[in-house]
Amino acid sequence: MATELHNLSDYDPAVTPSGKNKRVGIVYAEWNPEITYALRDGAIKTLIDNDVNKEDITVASVPGSFELIYGAAQMAKSKRYDSIIAIGCVIRGDTPHFDYICEGVTAGLSRLNVEYDTPVIFGLITTNNLQQARERSGGRLGNKGDECAVTALHMMGREWQGSDTHNED
Ligand code: DLZ
């Protein structure tokens, strides 16, 4: 989450795993395009900056954030990706059923993380107004797309069945 002390675009390249030979699917919502296009472009740039080949990034759009669940599920079922980033933006002031959409997308994407072997990264911005969304999509608080890309790199770079995740103590 962005705070006054944490910029979404800040990360330490020294501890960020390389994305070499990794394949990433990005699904983004066309609703609030000013925001979601900026998030999408931030994610792509950060992946490429960290060695993911441009050809190994597949980008698909869906009409609104609710459809991110279906889009991400199709990508997960294909088994073609090492990680999937789902990007959307829901603005409370413009959305009478804000809570239903946010809860639906959160529950749907969470479920995919349990049902499939591909990590799905949560790139849904939920804000009270457009200004807050702008601040998180390349503005004052950085770009959540960057944060999602770095999170994907970490999730793809870990060894889940090996000793890496086991603390001997
Ligand atoms: C319908 C709707 C509304 C009112 N607001 C948003 C929004 O702020 N952000 C977003 O991504 N999508 C919105 N949608 C569209 C829904 O996500 C979905 O596409 C429709 O309800 C059709 O399933």
PDB file of N, CA, C and O in Angstrom, residues 1 4 25 28 61 72 77 89 108 126 138 147:
ATOM      1  N   MET A   1       0.842  -1.192   0.000  1.00  0.00           N
ATOM      2  CA  MET A   1       0.000   0.000   0.000  1.00  0.00           C
ATOM      3  C   MET A   1       0.880   1.246   0.000  1.00  0.00           C
ATOM      4  O   MET A   1       1.908   1.264   0.646  1.00  0.00           O
ATOM      5  N   GLU A   4       2.720   7.909   2.877  1.00  0.00           N
ATOM      6  CA  GLU A   4       3.616   9.059   2.719  1.00  0.00           C
ATOM      7  C   GLU A   4       5.072   8.610   2.831  1.00  0.00           C
ATOM      8  O   GLU A   4       5.970   9.261   2.336  1.00  0.00           O
ATOM      9  N   GLY A  25       2.135 -12.874 -17.726  1.00  0.00           N
ATOM     10  CA  GLY A  25       0.876 -12.438 -18.330  1.00  0.00           C
ATOM     11  C   GLY A  25       0.362 -11.211 -17.571  1.00  0.00           C
ATOM     12  O   GLY A  25       0.385 -11.193 -16.343  1.00  0.00           O
ATOM     13  N   TYR A  28      -5.370  -6.368 -17.888  1.00  0.00           N
ATOM     14  CA  TYR A  28      -5.744  -5.066 -17.329  1.00  0.00           C
ATOM     15  C   TYR A  28      -7.154  -4.683 -17.760  1.00  0.00           C
ATOM     16  O   TYR A  28      -7.623  -5.063 -18.838  1.00  0.00           O
ATOM     17  N   SER A  61      -6.490  -7.289 -22.435  1.00  0.00           N
ATOM     18  CA  SER A  61      -7.398  -6.385 -21.722  1.00  0.00           C
ATOM     19  C   SER A  61      -8.746  -7.042 -21.496  1.00  0.00           C
ATOM     20  O   SER A  61      -9.142  -7.977 -22.208  1.00  0.00           O
ATOM     21  N   ALA A  72      -7.566 -13.510 -15.789  1.00  0.00           N
ATOM     22  CA  ALA A  72      -6.440 -14.121 -15.071  1.00  0.00           C
ATOM     23  C   ALA A  72      -6.612 -15.639 -14.996  1.00  0.00           C
ATOM     24  O   ALA A  72      -5.636 -16.389 -15.086  1.00  0.00           O
ATOM     25  N   LYS A  77      -4.940 -21.109 -16.410  1.00  0.00           N
ATOM     26  CA  LYS A  77      -5.262 -22.430 -16.976  1.00  0.00           C
ATOM     27  C   LYS A  77      -4.325 -22.793 -18.117  1.00  0.00           C
ATOM     28  O   LYS A  77      -4.049 -23.964 -18.361  1.00  0.00           O
ATOM     29  N   CYS A  89      -8.768  -0.510 -11.714  1.00  0.00           N
ATOM     30  CA  CYS A  89      -8.942   0.669 -10.866  1.00  0.00           C
ATOM     31  C   CYS A  89     -10.432   0.878 -10.614  1.00  0.00           C
ATOM     32  O   CYS A  89     -11.217   0.994 -11.555  1.00  0.00           O
ATOM     33  N   GLY A 108     -12.118 -13.274  -6.021  1.00  0.00           N
ATOM     34  CA  GLY A 108     -11.869 -14.067  -7.234  1.00  0.00           C
ATOM     35  C   GLY A 108     -10.393 -14.277  -7.489  1.00  0.00           C
ATOM     36  O   GLY A 108      -9.942 -15.398  -7.771  1.00  0.00           O
ATOM     37  N   THR A 126      -7.937   0.749  -5.453  1.00  0.00           N
ATOM     38  CA  THR A 126      -9.278   1.095  -4.967  1.00  0.00           C
ATOM     39  C   THR A 126      -9.155   2.407  -4.202  1.00  0.00           C
ATOM     40  O   THR A 126      -8.528   2.463  -3.150  1.00  0.00           O
ATOM     41  N   GLY A 138       1.729   6.611 -11.068  1.00  0.00           N
ATOM     42  CA  GLY A 138       2.814   7.397 -11.651  1.00  0.00           C
ATOM     43  C   GLY A 138       2.913   8.780 -11.063  1.00  0.00           C
ATOM     44  O   GLY A 138       3.750   9.580 -11.471  1.00  0.00           O
ATOM     45  N   GLU A 147       5.184  -1.741  -8.524  1.00  0.00           N
ATOM     46  CA  GLU A 147       5.168  -2.607  -7.336  1.00  0.00           C
ATOM     47  C   GLU A 147       4.727  -4.023  -7.708  1.00  0.00           C
ATOM     48  O   GLU A 147       5.274  -5.019  -7.228  1.00  0.00           O
TER      49      GLU A 147
END
